[in-house]
CSV table of C-alpha atoms and ligand atoms in Angstrom, one decimal:
chain,number,residue,atom,x,y,z
N,22,UNK,CA,0.2,0.0,0.2
N,23,UNK,CA,1.3,3.6,-0.9
N,24,UNK,CA,1.8,5.8,1.9
N,25,UNK,CA,-0.9,8.2,1.3
N,26,UNK,CA,-3.5,5.0,0.7
N,27,UNK,CA,-2.2,4.2,4.7
N,28,UNK,CA,-2.8,7.4,5.7
N,29,UNK,CA,-6.4,7.4,4.4
N,30,UNK,CA,-7.0,4.1,6.2
N,31,UNK,CA,-5.5,5.4,9.3
N,32,UNK,CA,-7.7,8.7,8.8
N,33,UNK,CA,-10.7,6.0,8.5
N,34,UNK,CA,-9.9,4.1,11.6
N,35,UNK,CA,-9.5,1.2,9.4
N,36,UNK,CA,-5.7,1.2,10.3
N,37,UNK,CA,-4.4,2.1,13.6
N,38,UNK,CA,-0.8,3.1,14.5
N,39,UNK,CA,-0.1,0.1,16.9
N,40,UNK,CA,2.2,0.5,19.7
N,41,UNK,CA,1.8,-3.0,21.3
N,42,UNK,CA,-0.8,-5.4,22.3
N,43,UNK,CA,-0.5,-8.3,25.1
N,44,UNK,CA,-2.7,-10.8,27.2
N,45,UNK,CA,-2.5,-9.8,30.9
N,46,UNK,CA,-4.4,-8.9,33.9
N,47,UNK,CA,-6.2,-5.9,34.4
N,48,UNK,CA,-4.7,-3.6,37.2
N,49,UNK,CA,-6.5,-1.0,37.8
N,50,UNK,CA,-9.9,0.1,38.3
N,51,UNK,CA,-13.3,-1.5,38.1
N,52,UNK,CA,-12.1,-4.6,36.4
N,53,UNK,CA,-8.7,-4.8,38.2
N,54,UNK,CA,-8.0,-8.5,38.5
N,55,UNK,CA,-9.5,-9.7,35.0
N,56,UNK,CA,-7.6,-11.0,32.2
N,57,UNK,CA,-7.8,-9.0,29.1
N,58,UNK,CA,-6.2,-8.2,26.1
N,59,UNK,CA,-4.9,-4.8,25.9
N,60,UNK,CA,-4.4,-3.0,22.6
N,61,UNK,CA,-2.2,0.1,23.1
N,62,UNK,CA,-2.6,2.3,20.0
N,63,UNK,CA,0.3,5.4,19.4
N,64,UNK,CA,-0.9,8.8,19.4
N,65,UNK,CA,-1.1,11.2,21.9
N,66,UNK,CA,-0.5,15.1,22.4
N,67,UNK,CA,-2.3,15.5,26.2
N,68,UNK,CA,1.5,15.9,27.1
N,69,UNK,CA,1.3,14.7,31.2
N,70,UNK,CA,4.6,15.5,32.7
N,71,UNK,CA,4.7,12.3,34.6
N,72,UNK,CA,3.4,9.7,31.6
N,73,UNK,CA,4.8,6.4,31.9
N,74,UNK,CA,4.1,5.5,27.8
N,75,UNK,CA,6.0,8.7,26.5
N,76,UNK,CA,6.8,6.3,23.9
N,77,UNK,CA,3.5,6.0,22.7
N,78,UNK,CA,2.9,9.5,22.0
N,79,UNK,CA,4.5,10.0,18.3
N,80,UNK,CA,2.2,8.1,16.4
N,81,UNK,CA,4.5,7.9,13.5
N,82,UNK,CA,6.9,5.6,15.2
N,83,UNK,CA,4.4,2.8,15.5
N,84,UNK,CA,3.4,0.6,12.5
N,85,UNK,CA,-0.1,1.5,10.4
N,86,UNK,CA,-1.6,-1.6,11.4
N,87,UNK,CA,-5.3,-3.2,9.8
N,88,UNK,CA,-7.8,-3.8,12.2
N,89,UNK,CA,-9.1,-6.9,11.1
N,90,UNK,CA,-5.5,-8.1,11.9
N,91,UNK,CA,-5.5,-6.8,15.4
N,92,UNK,CA,-8.9,-8.0,16.3
N,93,UNK,CA,-8.3,-11.4,14.6
N,94,UNK,CA,-5.3,-11.6,17.1
N,95,UNK,CA,-7.0,-10.4,19.9
N,96,UNK,CA,-10.0,-12.8,19.5
N,97,UNK,CA,-7.3,-15.6,20.1
N,98,UNK,CA,-6.7,-14.3,23.6
N,99,UNK,CA,-9.9,-13.1,25.4
N,100,UNK,CA,-13.1,-11.9,25.5
N,101,UNK,CA,-12.3,-8.7,26.9
N,102,UNK,CA,-10.4,-6.2,25.2
N,103,UNK,CA,-9.0,-3.2,26.6
N,104,UNK,CA,-7.9,-0.1,24.1
N,105,UNK,CA,-5.6,2.1,25.6
N,106,UNK,CA,-2.7,4.6,24.6
N,107,UNK,CA,-1.8,6.9,24.1
N,108,UNK,CA,-4.5,8.5,23.6
N,109,UNK,CA,-7.3,6.2,21.3
N,110,UNK,CA,-9.8,8.7,20.6
N,111,UNK,CA,-6.7,10.4,18.5
N,112,UNK,CA,-8.5,8.1,16.3
N,113,UNK,CA,-11.8,7.1,14.8
N,114,UNK,CA,-12.5,4.1,16.9
N,115,UNK,CA,-15.7,3.0,15.1
N,116,UNK,CA,-14.7,0.6,12.7
N,117,UNK,CA,-12.1,-1.2,15.3
N,118,UNK,CA,-15.4,-1.7,18.0
N,119,UNK,CA,-17.5,-2.7,14.9
N,120,UNK,CA,-15.0,-5.7,14.5
N,121,UNK,CA,-14.4,-6.6,17.8
N,122,UNK,CA,-18.3,-6.5,18.4
N,123,UNK,CA,-19.0,-8.6,15.3
N,124,UNK,CA,-17.1,-11.2,17.2
N,125,UNK,CA,-18.8,-10.7,20.6
N,126,UNK,CA,-16.1,-9.2,22.5
N,127,UNK,CA,-16.3,-7.2,25.2
N,128,UNK,CA,-14.9,-3.2,24.5
N,129,UNK,CA,-13.0,-1.1,27.2
N,130,UNK,CA,-11.3,2.0,26.5
N,131,UNK,CA,-9.1,3.9,28.8
N,132,UNK,CA,-9.2,7.4,27.5
N,133,UNK,CA,-8.2,10.8,28.7
N,134,UNK,CA,-11.5,11.8,26.9
N,135,UNK,CA,-9.9,15.0,25.2
N,136,UNK,CA,-11.0,13.9,21.7
N,137,UNK,CA,-14.7,13.5,20.6
N,138,UNK,CA,-16.1,9.7,21.6
N,139,UNK,CA,-15.9,7.4,18.9
N,140,UNK,CA,-16.8,3.7,19.1
N,141,UNK,CA,-19.0,1.2,20.8
N,142,UNK,CA,-17.9,0.5,24.4
N,143,UNK,CA,-19.0,-1.7,26.9
N,144,UNK,CA,-16.9,0.0,29.7
N,145,UNK,CA,-15.7,3.3,29.2
N,146,UNK,CA,-12.6,4.3,31.7
N,147,UNK,CA,-12.6,8.3,31.6
N,148,UNK,CA,-9.3,9.6,32.9
N,149,UNK,CA,-9.2,13.2,32.7
N,150,UNK,CA,-6.0,15.3,32.7
N,151,UNK,CA,-6.0,19.0,33.8
N,152,UNK,CA,-3.9,20.2,30.7
N,153,UNK,CA,-6.4,18.9,28.2
N,154,UNK,CA,-9.7,18.4,29.7
N,155,UNK,CA,-12.3,16.0,28.0
N,156,UNK,CA,-15.0,17.0,25.7
N,157,UNK,CA,-18.2,17.2,27.4
N,158,UNK,CA,-20.4,14.3,26.1
N,159,UNK,CA,-18.1,11.7,27.8
N,160,UNK,CA,-18.9,12.4,31.1
N,161,UNK,CA,-22.7,11.3,30.4
N,162,UNK,CA,-21.7,8.0,29.4
N,163,UNK,CA,-18.6,7.0,31.6
N,164,UNK,CA,-18.6,3.8,33.7
N,165,UNK,CA,-15.6,5.0,36.0
N,166,UNK,CA,-13.8,8.2,36.6
N,167,UNK,CA,-10.0,7.5,37.4
N,168,UNK,CA,-8.4,10.7,38.5
N,169,UNK,CA,-4.3,10.1,38.7
N,170,UNK,CA,-3.2,12.0,41.9
N,171,UNK,CA,0.5,13.2,41.7
N,172,UNK,CA,-0.2,15.8,44.5
N,173,UNK,CA,-2.6,17.0,47.1
N,174,UNK,CA,-3.9,19.7,44.7
N,175,UNK,CA,-4.8,16.8,42.2
N,176,UNK,CA,-7.9,16.1,44.8
N,177,UNK,CA,-9.4,19.6,44.0
N,178,UNK,CA,-9.3,18.7,40.6
N,179,UNK,CA,-10.8,15.1,41.1
N,180,UNK,CA,-13.6,16.7,42.7
N,181,UNK,CA,-14.3,19.3,39.7
N,182,UNK,CA,-14.5,16.1,37.4
N,183,UNK,CA,-16.7,14.2,40.0
N,184,UNK,CA,-19.0,17.1,39.8
N,185,UNK,CA,-19.5,16.4,35.7
N,186,UNK,CA,-20.0,12.8,35.7
N,187,UNK,CA,-23.1,10.7,35.6
N,188,UNK,CA,-24.6,9.5,38.9
N,189,UNK,CA,-23.9,5.6,38.0
N,190,UNK,CA,-20.1,6.8,37.5
N,191,UNK,CA,-17.3,5.0,40.0
N,192,UNK,CA,-15.0,7.2,41.4
N,193,UNK,CA,-11.4,5.9,41.7
N,194,UNK,CA,-8.5,8.0,43.2
N,195,UNK,CA,-5.0,6.3,42.0
N,196,UNK,CA,-2.0,7.0,42.7
N,197,UNK,CA,0.9,8.3,40.3
N,198,UNK,CA,3.3,5.4,40.4
N,199,UNK,CA,6.4,7.0,40.6
N,200,UNK,CA,5.3,9.2,43.9
N,201,UNK,CA,3.0,6.6,45.5
N,202,UNK,CA,5.1,6.2,48.8
N,203,UNK,CA,4.1,10.4,49.1
N,204,UNK,CA,0.7,10.1,47.6
N,205,UNK,CA,-1.2,6.7,49.1
N,206,UNK,CA,-1.0,8.2,52.6
N,207,UNK,CA,-2.8,11.2,51.1
N,208,UNK,CA,-5.2,9.3,49.4
N,209,UNK,CA,-6.1,6.7,52.2
N,210,UNK,CA,-7.3,9.6,54.4
N,211,UNK,CA,-9.4,11.5,51.9
N,212,UNK,CA,-10.9,8.2,50.6
N,213,UNK,CA,-11.8,7.5,54.2
N,214,UNK,CA,-13.1,11.3,54.5
N,215,UNK,CA,-15.1,11.0,51.6
N,216,UNK,CA,-16.2,7.7,50.8
N,217,UNK,CA,-17.8,8.2,47.5
N,218,UNK,CA,-14.4,7.7,46.2
N,219,UNK,CA,-12.4,4.4,46.3
N,220,UNK,CA,-8.5,3.6,46.0
N,221,UNK,CA,-7.5,2.3,42.7
N,222,UNK,CA,-3.9,0.8,42.5
N,223,UNK,CA,-1.9,-0.4,39.6
N,224,UNK,CA,-2.0,-3.7,40.8
N,225,UNK,CA,-0.1,-5.4,37.7
N,226,UNK,CA,2.9,-3.0,38.5
N,227,UNK,CA,3.1,-4.7,42.0
N,228,UNK,CA,2.5,-8.1,40.2
N,229,UNK,CA,5.2,-7.5,38.0
N,230,UNK,CA,3.5,-8.2,34.7
N,231,UNK,CA,2.4,-5.7,32.0
H,27,LIG,S1,-3.1,11.1,28.3
H,27,LIG,FE1,-2.2,9.0,29.1
H,27,LIG,S2,-0.6,8.6,27.0
H,27,LIG,FE2,-1.1,10.4,27.1
H,27,LIG,S3,0.4,11.9,28.0
H,27,LIG,FE3,-1.0,11.9,29.4
H,27,LIG,S4,-0.8,9.7,30.5
H,27,LIG,FE4,0.6,10.0,28.8
């Protein structure tokens, strides 16, 4: 395929810059402990300074991959597919999720919500970032709100975001990994004082798995 054709396919969401894909245990949020196949799509311009997947940012470094190949592969491993990034909503997620749904797979997304919501999702984990706020529509449909806490100011941001989500949305505070020792006590105290929140830990990192 010539380069322009590839770009057109990526534009339509029929190909995606695939950074990595792997079968593991979901470590975070409501579905923690569940075996799932992760599809990590490249491309993100949100620019979190503590981001632990900065290699994902430049979509051009990840090979454009046909979604049918991605789906065929994913279906071999799990009924639960987690699409993450990078920021997956950089791209049109409609074709990928249609193809996953044709195989009766559960579709989960982890997103900052910074771009318009595309795709059909069984589970939406909204993890908003201060420097590029979510588009309004996603607050109504998010199943969980996961705010990463790097310092105490993030708790104020967490409350601002919690005020915007739908009533059924489950609220999580998750320590940013590199400062977990400092931040976990802060989160524990906060959740006990404000029990509408729950603690989310990156349990896959404690388990030493991807
Ligand atoms: S939104 Fe996610 S991938 Fe993008 S910079 Fe922030 S943490 Fe990294």
